[in-house]
């Protein structure tokens, strides 16, 4: 399945933006585990996901074509 | 009627982002616009300014801000509604820079107004705190030698 | 050396009084002057604005401020020293109107700056509170029919 | 003895500014009592004195030529 990955801040330097292929994925917890395998640097970082522009607070189902934002800690202001 | 229009406008998602630094004259214009709101007795303003910090012997010359704009504006809208529900404010204006803001320039402008002092003061502090914590905005500290580090809020 | 000069200047009694209202452009100038102080990360500003209050069916059109200036400036000097001793501030500027300030105009401007947010925010609130309570300044609320009443701080 | 009386705020409408004669006075407590006799309205008001530009916190001696400020509650800001 194809998922649209959007990265921000420091994570833009680790994971490229754009469509990324996954298989056997059904939820955001599995997505995180797969991303951390593919990009081991991510495993050591604090980050949050947003699914289709909504912050992921707990595990959520992921379907083909979802837009997933990967966000390091905020540092505005 | 005035009250109805007010409520309607509160439902719109307002933009808070401006390209580059917040200028002092922009702040002056914003203050001046409140002279017709004669129920206001107190304004509280917070301004964030980019520091020329030194990190391992290198100097921060600017911060480059990016944001997940849609999510940030939705979150800001929710915060705005909560703050207006909690404090008797006459108005609240928020601006945050995107793009490059040099050391010494202003990147963040929070402006709250109320009839008496406490609500404006408390709301201003609370909004600043929440924006720093809850809005998906990132600052990239640029050094003079073209290297950078990502800003971290304490 | 910079530190020494700073301390010297702190010993002078500074004037805080200005004739008539505080203008937004004066505030902008004051903000703009801080762009060269690149250790500053946060500014907190409090502004007092004259309300068009209604009292027994009469409307306040202006407040006329008078002060026991010598005593006020000495007290302000003492407050300034205490605040600088208590909070790590980069600077603090205080202005209060004397004479007539119309409803909607600004009569009071407190401006504190520090490297990080908390000192500027806490010092600003404390200074505003102390000035209202401790400085010998009086406001005479003028009504549209040329009568008046003396303002009372809560 | 002559004392220079300076009034502020609401009290300017009750007590005139300028030199005022007193006799048998030696301190600010006695001055207050005398003023409240001469201007009964003052007795019902909250006010503070300053003696030669220093706020009077406790009873102080008063001599010929002293400058006494009579100040109602402050209302700046």
Short mmCIF file of C-alpha atoms in Angstrom, two decimals:
data_model
loop_
_atom_site.label_atom_id
_atom_site.label_comp_id
_atom_site.label_asym_id
_atom_site.label_seq_id
_atom_site.Cartn_x
_atom_site.Cartn_y
_atom_site.Cartn_z
CA UNK A 1 0.00 0.00 0.00
CA UNK A 2 1.13 3.52 -0.77
CA UNK A 3 1.22 6.14 1.98
CA UNK A 4 2.04 9.80 1.50
CA UNK A 5 4.79 10.70 3.99
CA UNK A 6 5.26 14.35 5.00
CA UNK A 7 8.16 15.21 7.29
CA UNK A 8 8.94 18.30 9.35
CA UNK A 9 11.85 19.86 11.22
CA UNK A 10 14.83 17.65 11.92
CA UNK A 11 13.04 14.61 10.47
CA UNK A 12 13.16 16.13 6.96
CA UNK A 13 16.87 15.33 7.10
CA UNK A 14 16.25 11.62 7.81
CA UNK A 15 13.14 10.60 5.89
CA UNK A 16 12.30 11.90 2.41
CA UNK A 17 8.89 13.41 1.64
CA UNK A 18 6.61 11.63 -0.80
CA UNK A 19 4.81 8.35 -1.50
CA UNK A 20 6.26 5.35 0.26
CA UNK A 21 5.30 1.67 -0.13
CA UNK A 22 4.40 -0.54 2.78
CA UNK A 23 2.95 -4.03 3.00
CA UNK A 24 1.01 -5.83 5.68
CA UNK A 25 0.27 -2.56 7.52
CA UNK A 26 -3.11 -1.81 9.05
CA UNK A 27 -2.49 0.78 11.78
CA UNK A 28 -0.23 3.63 12.91
CA UNK A 29 1.60 1.53 15.51
CA UNK A 30 2.71 -0.87 12.77
CA UNK A 31 3.62 2.08 10.58
CA UNK A 32 5.85 3.52 13.32
CA UNK A 33 7.60 0.18 13.82
CA UNK A 34 8.25 -0.14 10.07
CA UNK A 35 9.53 3.43 9.79
CA UNK A 36 11.87 2.90 12.74
CA UNK A 37 13.23 -0.23 11.06
CA UNK A 38 13.81 1.54 7.78
CA UNK A 39 15.22 4.68 9.44
CA UNK A 40 16.96 3.55 12.65
CA UNK A 41 17.77 7.18 13.56
CA UNK A 42 14.03 7.76 14.02
CA UNK A 43 13.88 5.13 16.76
CA UNK A 44 16.01 7.29 19.04
CA UNK A 45 13.96 10.44 18.46
CA UNK A 46 10.83 11.86 20.03
CA UNK A 47 8.19 12.36 17.37
CA UNK A 48 4.45 12.42 16.76
CA UNK A 49 2.36 11.38 13.79
CA UNK A 50 -0.55 13.14 12.21
CA UNK A 51 -2.95 11.12 10.07
CA UNK A 52 -4.69 13.21 7.40
CA UNK A 53 -4.01 16.39 9.39
CA UNK A 54 -5.19 15.02 12.73
CA UNK A 55 -2.72 14.42 15.52
CA UNK A 56 -2.46 10.70 16.32
CA UNK A 57 -3.00 10.37 20.08
CA UNK A 58 -3.61 6.61 20.11
CA UNK A 59 -3.28 3.80 17.58
CA UNK A 60 -5.39 4.46 14.43
CA UNK A 61 -6.20 2.41 11.30
CA UNK A 62 -4.23 3.36 8.19
CA UNK A 63 -5.53 2.84 4.66
CA UNK A 64 -4.11 3.22 1.14
CA UNK A 65 -3.53 6.86 0.23
CA UNK A 66 -3.38 8.12 3.82
CA UNK A 67 -1.26 11.19 4.45
CA UNK A 68 1.05 10.69 7.42
CA UNK A 69 3.00 13.59 8.87
CA UNK A 70 6.04 12.78 11.00
CA UNK A 71 6.76 15.60 13.45
CA UNK A 72 9.64 16.11 15.91
CA UNK A 73 8.99 18.15 19.11
CA UNK A 74 7.60 21.59 18.32
CA UNK A 75 9.82 24.61 18.70
CA UNK A 76 7.76 27.61 17.71
CA UNK A 77 7.63 30.91 19.51
CA UNK B 1 -25.94 42.42 16.21
CA UNK B 2 -22.37 43.34 17.06
CA UNK B 3 -22.28 40.31 19.30
CA UNK B 4 -23.64 38.07 16.57
CA UNK B 5 -21.06 39.23 14.06
CA UNK B 6 -18.38 38.66 16.67
CA UNK B 7 -19.46 35.09 17.21
CA UNK B 8 -19.62 34.42 13.47
CA UNK B 9 -16.11 35.74 12.92
CA UNK B 10 -14.82 33.58 15.76
CA UNK B 11 -15.87 30.51 13.82
CA UNK B 12 -13.59 31.28 10.89
CA UNK B 13 -10.11 29.80 10.98
CA UNK B 14 -7.81 32.82 11.12
CA UNK B 15 -4.33 32.84 9.69
CA UNK B 16 -1.57 33.61 12.17
CA UNK B 17 1.43 33.18 9.90
CA UNK B 18 3.35 36.02 8.34
CA UNK B 19 6.32 35.79 6.01
CA UNK B 20 9.53 36.99 7.68
CA UNK B 21 9.85 39.10 10.84
CA UNK B 22 7.08 40.97 12.69
CA UNK B 23 7.89 44.68 12.29
CA UNK B 24 7.49 47.24 15.08
CA UNK B 25 5.28 49.34 12.79
CA UNK B 26 2.95 46.36 12.30
CA UNK B 27 2.66 46.13 16.09
CA UNK B 28 1.98 49.88 16.31
CA UNK B 29 -0.80 49.59 13.69
CA UNK B 30 -2.31 46.70 15.59
CA UNK B 31 -2.26 48.68 18.86
CA UNK B 32 -3.68 51.81 17.18
CA UNK B 33 -6.66 49.89 15.79
CA UNK B 34 -7.89 49.36 19.34
CA UNK B 35 -8.47 53.05 20.10
CA UNK B 36 -12.06 52.71 18.87
CA UNK B 37 -12.70 49.81 21.28
CA UNK B 38 -13.35 52.02 24.28
CA UNK B 39 -14.40 49.24 26.64
CA UNK B 40 -10.75 48.11 26.70
CA UNK B 41 -8.71 49.17 29.73
CA UNK B 42 -5.72 46.85 29.47
CA UNK B 43 -3.56 45.35 26.73
CA UNK B 44 -0.95 42.68 27.27
CA UNK B 45 1.59 41.98 24.55
CA UNK B 46 4.20 39.25 24.32
CA UNK B 47 6.94 39.45 21.69
CA UNK B 48 9.46 36.75 20.85
CA UNK B 49 12.79 38.01 19.52
CA UNK B 50 15.49 35.85 17.91
CA UNK B 51 18.55 35.67 20.17
CA UNK B 52 22.12 35.71 18.83
CA UNK B 53 22.90 32.63 20.92
CA UNK B 54 26.34 31.08 20.98
CA UNK B 55 26.48 27.29 20.60
CA UNK B 56 29.90 25.59 20.72
CA UNK B 57 31.58 28.79 19.59
CA UNK B 58 29.20 29.37 16.69
CA UNK B 59 26.71 32.25 16.58
CA UNK B 60 23.03 32.02 15.62
CA UNK B 61 22.44 34.60 12.88
CA UNK B 62 18.81 33.73 12.14
CA UNK B 63 16.04 31.21 12.71
CA UNK B 64 14.17 29.72 9.79
CA UNK B 65 10.62 28.78 10.79
CA UNK B 66 8.45 26.16 9.14
CA UNK B 67 5.05 24.88 10.22
CA UNK B 68 2.49 22.24 9.45
CA UNK B 69 0.21 25.15 8.67
CA UNK B 70 -3.19 23.46 8.39
CA UNK B 71 -2.75 21.56 11.64
CA UNK B 72 -1.29 24.63 13.38
CA UNK B 73 -4.19 26.86 12.37
CA UNK B 74 -6.77 24.28 13.46
CA UNK B 75 -5.05 23.89 16.81
CA UNK B 76 -4.76 27.68 17.18
CA UNK B 77 -8.47 27.97 16.47
CA UNK B 78 -9.25 25.47 19.22
CA UNK B 79 -6.95 27.27 21.67
CA UNK B 80 -8.57 30.59 20.77
CA UNK B 81 -12.04 29.23 21.49
CA UNK B 82 -10.92 27.80 24.82
CA UNK B 83 -9.22 31.03 25.88
CA UNK B 84 -12.27 33.15 24.95
CA UNK B 85 -14.40 30.72 26.94
CA UNK B 86 -12.15 31.01 29.96
CA UNK B 87 -11.36 34.75 30.11
CA UNK B 88 -13.52 37.84 29.47
CA UNK B 89 -11.35 39.17 26.65
CA UNK B 90 -12.30 41.93 24.25
CA UNK B 91 -9.89 40.64 21.66
CA UNK B 92 -6.86 38.49 20.96
CA UNK B 93 -4.44 38.65 18.04
CA UNK B 94 -1.68 36.16 17.31
CA UNK B 95 1.08 36.32 14.69
CA UNK B 96 3.99 33.94 14.10
CA UNK B 97 6.72 34.26 11.52
CA UNK B 98 7.49 31.70 8.82
CA UNK B 99 10.75 31.75 6.85
CA UNK B 100 13.87 33.55 7.95
CA UNK B 101 13.97 35.89 10.97
CA UNK B 102 17.37 37.38 11.78
CA UNK B 103 18.81 37.76 15.30
CA UNK B 104 17.31 40.86 16.90
CA UNK B 105 14.14 40.63 14.81
CA UNK B 106 10.73 39.64 16.16
CA UNK B 107 9.18 36.26 15.32
CA UNK B 108 6.13 36.02 17.58
CA UNK B 109 3.44 38.52 18.62
CA UNK B 110 0.62 37.75 21.07
CA UNK B 111 -1.79 40.57 21.88
CA UNK B 112 -4.70 40.26 24.34
CA UNK B 113 -7.08 43.01 25.53
CA UNK B 114 -9.73 43.24 28.22
CA UNK B 115 -11.62 45.79 30.32
CA UNK B 116 -9.50 45.13 33.40
CA UNK B 117 -5.96 43.91 33.75
CA UNK B 118 -6.08 40.31 34.96
CA UNK B 119 -7.81 38.56 32.04
CA UNK B 120 -5.52 40.11 29.40
CA UNK B 121 -2.43 39.30 31.48
CA UNK B 122 -3.40 35.73 32.31
CA UNK B 123 -4.68 34.92 28.83
CA UNK B 124 -1.52 36.29 27.21
CA UNK B 125 0.75 34.10 29.35
CA UNK B 126 -1.43 31.03 28.81
CA UNK B 127 -1.63 31.49 25.04
CA UNK B 128 2.14 31.97 24.70
CA UNK B 129 2.74 28.80 26.72
CA UNK B 130 0.22 26.77 24.73
CA UNK B 131 1.44 27.96 21.33
CA UNK B 132 5.02 27.02 22.15
CA UNK B 133 3.91 23.60 23.35
CA UNK B 134 1.04 22.68 21.05
CA UNK B 135 1.53 24.29 17.63
CA UNK B 136 3.44 22.28 15.00
CA UNK B 137 6.07 24.93 14.24
CA UNK B 138 9.79 24.30 13.97
CA UNK B 139 12.75 26.64 14.19
CA UNK B 140 16.05 25.93 12.44
CA UNK B 141 18.86 27.94 14.00
CA UNK B 142 21.25 29.09 11.27
CA UNK B 143 24.90 29.74 12.14
CA UNK B 144 27.21 32.17 10.38
CA UNK B 145 29.17 29.31 8.74
CA UNK B 146 25.98 28.02 7.03
CA UNK B 147 25.62 25.08 9.40
CA UNK B 148 22.47 24.78 11.50
CA UNK B 149 20.84 23.10 14.46
CA UNK B 150 17.17 22.51 15.16
CA UNK B 151 15.80 24.67 17.93
CA UNK B 152 14.38 22.90 20.98
CA UNK B 153 11.90 24.50 23.34
CA UNK B 154 12.62 23.85 26.99
CA UNK C 1 32.88 47.81 31.37
CA UNK C 2 29.43 47.40 29.86
CA UNK C 3 28.29 46.09 33.21
CA UNK C 4 29.81 49.04 35.03
CA UNK C 5 28.10 51.56 32.77
CA UNK C 6 24.83 49.72 33.28
CA UNK C 7 25.14 49.98 37.03
CA UNK C 8 25.99 53.67 36.84
CA UNK C 9 22.98 54.43 34.70
CA UNK C 10 20.74 52.51 37.09
CA UNK C 11 21.63 55.01 39.77
CA UNK C 12 20.14 57.94 37.91
CA UNK C 13 16.53 58.79 38.65
CA UNK C 14 14.77 58.31 35.32
CA UNK C 15 11.70 60.27 34.31
CA UNK C 16 8.65 58.15 33.52
CA UNK C 17 6.15 60.92 32.86
CA UNK C 18 5.06 62.05 29.44
CA UNK C 19 2.62 64.84 28.60
CA UNK C 20 -0.62 63.48 27.13
CA UNK C 21 -1.23 60.01 25.68
CA UNK C 22 1.36 57.34 24.81
CA UNK C 23 1.27 57.00 21.02
CA UNK C 24 1.50 53.65 19.19
CA UNK C 25 4.43 55.02 17.17
CA UNK C 26 6.29 55.80 20.41
CA UNK C 27 5.77 52.17 21.43
CA UNK C 28 6.99 50.97 18.02
CA UNK C 29 10.14 53.10 18.33
CA UNK C 30 10.76 51.71 21.80
CA UNK C 31 10.38 48.13 20.54
CA UNK C 32 12.59 48.78 17.50
CA UNK C 33 15.45 50.07 19.64
CA UNK C 34 15.83 46.59 21.13
CA UNK C 35 16.83 44.90 17.87
CA UNK C 36 20.49 45.59 18.66
CA UNK C 37 20.17 43.86 22.05
CA UNK C 38 20.53 40.37 20.67
CA UNK C 39 20.62 38.59 24.02
CA UNK C 40 16.90 39.37 24.38
CA UNK C 41 14.49 36.53 23.56
CA UNK C 42 11.27 37.82 25.11
CA UNK C 43 9.51 41.14 25.57
CA UNK C 44 6.44 41.68 27.72
CA UNK C 45 4.41 44.86 27.32
CA UNK C 46 1.51 46.13 29.37
CA UNK C 47 -0.57 49.05 28.10
CA UNK C 48 -3.27 50.90 30.01
CA UNK C 49 -6.03 52.41 27.86
CA UNK C 50 -8.65 54.91 29.07
CA UNK C 51 -12.09 53.29 29.08
CA UNK C 52 -15.26 55.12 28.05
CA UNK C 53 -16.92 53.96 31.29
CA UNK C 54 -20.51 54.83 32.10
CA UNK C 55 -21.15 56.10 35.62
CA UNK C 56 -24.74 56.93 36.60
CA UNK C 57 -25.64 57.53 32.94
CA UNK C 58 -22.65 59.78 32.31
CA UNK C 59 -19.78 58.85 30.02
CA UNK C 60 -16.07 59.20 30.77
CA UNK C 61 -14.53 61.13 27.87
CA UNK C 62 -11.02 61.47 29.28
CA UNK C 63 -8.86 61.06 32.36
CA UNK C 64 -6.69 63.90 33.57
CA UNK C 65 -3.61 62.60 35.39
CA UNK C 66 -1.60 64.44 38.01
CA UNK C 67 1.25 63.14 40.14
CA UNK C 68 3.47 64.08 43.05
CA UNK C 69 6.30 63.78 40.56
CA UNK C 70 9.37 63.89 42.81
CA UNK C 71 7.97 61.29 45.18
CA UNK C 72 6.70 59.14 42.30
CA UNK C 73 10.07 59.11 40.55
CA UNK C 74 11.91 58.26 43.76
CA UNK C 75 9.50 55.42 44.46
CA UNK C 76 9.77 54.22 40.86
CA UNK C 77 13.54 54.24 41.19
CA UNK C 78 13.32 52.05 44.29
CA UNK C 79 10.89 49.66 42.58
CA UNK C 80 13.18 49.48 39.54
CA UNK C 81 16.18 48.54 41.71
CA UNK C 82 14.17 45.87 43.51
CA UNK C 83 12.85 44.37 40.28
CA UNK C 84 16.31 44.28 38.68
CA UNK C 85 17.58 42.59 41.84
CA UNK C 86 14.84 40.00 41.71
CA UNK C 87 14.64 39.12 37.99
CA UNK C 88 17.37 38.65 35.34
CA UNK C 89 16.06 41.40 33.06
CA UNK C 90 17.90 42.90 30.13
CA UNK C 91 15.88 46.09 30.36
CA UNK C 92 12.74 47.74 31.67
CA UNK C 93 11.02 50.91 30.43
CA UNK C 94 8.12 52.63 32.13
CA UNK C 95 6.00 55.55 30.89
CA UNK C 96 2.93 57.13 32.46
CA UNK C 97 0.86 60.00 31.08
CA UNK C 98 0.27 63.29 32.84
CA UNK C 99 -2.47 65.68 31.75
CA UNK C 100 -5.42 64.71 29.61
CA UNK C 101 -5.75 61.31 27.95
CA UNK C 102 -8.98 60.71 25.99
CA UNK C 103 -11.01 57.50 26.06
CA UNK C 104 -9.41 55.01 23.70
CA UNK C 105 -5.96 56.54 24.13
CA UNK C 106 -3.07 54.93 26.04
CA UNK C 107 -1.95 56.28 29.42
CA UNK C 108 0.49 53.66 30.73
CA UNK C 109 3.28 51.65 29.09
CA UNK C 110 5.38 49.03 30.88
CA UNK C 111 8.00 47.19 28.83
CA UNK C 112 10.27 44.43 30.20
CA UNK C 113 12.76 42.27 28.30
CA UNK C 114 14.81 39.21 29.15
CA UNK C 115 16.65 36.31 27.51
CA UNK C 116 13.88 33.85 28.32
CA UNK C 117 10.19 34.37 28.85
CA UNK C 118 9.46 34.04 32.56
CA UNK C 119 11.46 36.97 33.99
CA UNK C 120 10.01 39.49 31.53
CA UNK C 121 6.48 38.19 32.09
CA UNK C 122 6.67 38.06 35.89
CA UNK C 123 8.49 41.40 36.21
CA UNK C 124 5.96 43.13 33.95
CA UNK C 125 2.99 41.97 36.02
CA UNK C 126 4.71 42.84 39.30
CA UNK C 127 5.74 46.32 38.14
CA UNK C 128 2.26 47.14 36.85
CA UNK C 129 0.75 46.05 40.16
CA UNK C 130 3.25 48.02 42.23
CA UNK C 131 2.98 51.20 40.16
CA UNK C 132 -0.80 51.21 40.50
CA UNK C 133 -0.54 50.69 44.24
CA UNK C 134 2.56 52.64 45.25
CA UNK C 135 3.05 55.61 42.92
CA UNK C 136 1.41 58.93 43.92
CA UNK C 137 -0.54 59.45 40.71
CA UNK C 138 -4.19 60.46 40.50
CA UNK C 139 -6.72 60.18 37.70
CA UNK C 140 -9.65 62.56 37.38
CA UNK C 141 -12.37 61.06 35.19
CA UNK C 142 -13.93 63.77 33.05
CA UNK C 143 -17.52 63.39 31.88
CA UNK C 144 -19.01 64.88 28.71
CA UNK C 145 -21.03 67.44 30.76
CA UNK C 146 -17.81 68.85 32.29
CA UNK C 147 -18.42 67.22 35.67
CA UNK C 148 -15.85 64.76 37.01
CA UNK C 149 -15.15 62.06 39.54
CA UNK C 150 -11.83 60.93 40.99
CA UNK C 151 -10.72 57.54 39.73
CA UNK C 152 -10.27 54.80 42.32
CA UNK C 153 -8.07 51.76 41.76
CA UNK C 154 -9.61 48.54 42.96
CA UNK D 1 4.28 78.04 62.89
CA UNK D 2 3.90 78.07 59.12
CA UNK D 3 3.67 74.82 57.18
CA UNK D 4 3.55 74.53 53.40
CA UNK D 5 0.55 72.40 52.51
CA UNK D 6 0.46 70.64 49.12
CA UNK D 7 -2.67 68.72 48.19
CA UNK D 8 -3.36 66.15 45.49
CA UNK D 9 -6.31 64.49 43.77
CA UNK D 10 -9.67 64.81 45.47
CA UNK D 11 -8.13 66.63 48.43
CA UNK D 12 -7.28 69.65 46.24
CA UNK D 13 -11.04 70.30 46.30
CA UNK D 14 -11.17 70.40 50.11
CA UNK D 15 -7.92 71.97 51.31
CA UNK D 16 -6.19 74.86 49.53
CA UNK D 17 -2.52 74.67 48.61
CA UNK D 18 -0.07 77.06 50.26
CA UNK D 19 1.30 78.24 53.62
CA UNK D 20 -0.96 77.50 56.58
CA UNK D 21 -0.54 78.60 60.20
CA UNK D 22 -0.60 76.19 63.12
CA UNK D 23 0.20 76.62 66.78
CA UNK D 24 1.28 74.14 69.44
CA UNK D 25 2.11 71.47 66.86
CA UNK D 26 5.16 69.25 67.12
CA UNK D 27 4.42 66.14 65.06
CA UNK D 28 2.46 64.76 62.12
CA UNK D 29 -0.17 63.04 64.30
CA UNK D 30 -1.08 66.41 65.82
CA UNK D 31 -1.04 67.97 62.34
CA UNK D 32 -3.50 65.36 61.10
CA UNK D 33 -5.83 65.96 64.05
CA UNK D 34 -5.75 69.72 63.46
CA UNK D 35 -6.37 69.38 59.72
CA UNK D 36 -9.31 67.04 60.37
CA UNK D 37 -10.79 69.63 62.75
CA UNK D 38 -10.39 72.44 60.24
CA UNK D 39 -11.60 70.33 57.31
CA UNK D 40 -14.11 67.81 58.68
CA UNK D 41 -14.50 66.21 55.23
CA UNK D 42 -10.88 65.02 55.49
CA UNK D 43 -11.71 62.98 58.61
CA UNK D 44 -13.91 60.66 56.57
CA UNK D 45 -11.33 60.10 53.87
CA UNK D 46 -8.38 57.75 53.45
CA UNK D 47 -5.22 59.76 52.97
CA UNK D 48 -1.47 59.71 53.52
CA UNK D 49 0.99 62.47 54.35
CA UNK D 50 4.42 63.09 52.91
CA UNK D 51 6.86 65.22 54.90
CA UNK D 52 9.42 67.00 52.70
CA UNK D 53 8.83 64.47 49.93
CA UNK D 54 9.10 61.40 52.17
CA UNK D 55 6.04 59.27 52.80
CA UNK D 56 5.03 59.43 56.48
CA UNK D 57 4.72 55.82 57.66
CA UNK D 58 4.72 56.59 61.40
CA UNK D 59 4.49 59.75 63.52
CA UNK D 60 7.28 62.25 62.66
CA UNK D 61 8.37 65.60 64.14
CA UNK D 62 7.23 68.67 62.21
CA UNK D 63 9.13 71.98 62.26
CA UNK D 64 8.55 75.47 60.88
CA UNK D 65 8.71 75.56 57.07
CA UNK D 66 8.05 71.84 56.60
CA UNK D 67 6.37 70.85 53.34
CA UNK D 68 3.44 68.52 53.98
CA UNK D 69 1.73 66.75 51.08
CA UNK D 70 -1.78 65.39 51.69
CA UNK D 71 -2.53 62.52 49.35
CA UNK D 72 -5.73 60.50 48.80
CA UNK D 73 -5.43 56.85 47.61
CA UNK D 74 -3.36 56.58 44.44
CA UNK D 75 -5.13 55.86 41.16
CA UNK D 76 -2.46 55.76 38.48
CA UNK D 77 -2.17 53.19 35.69
#
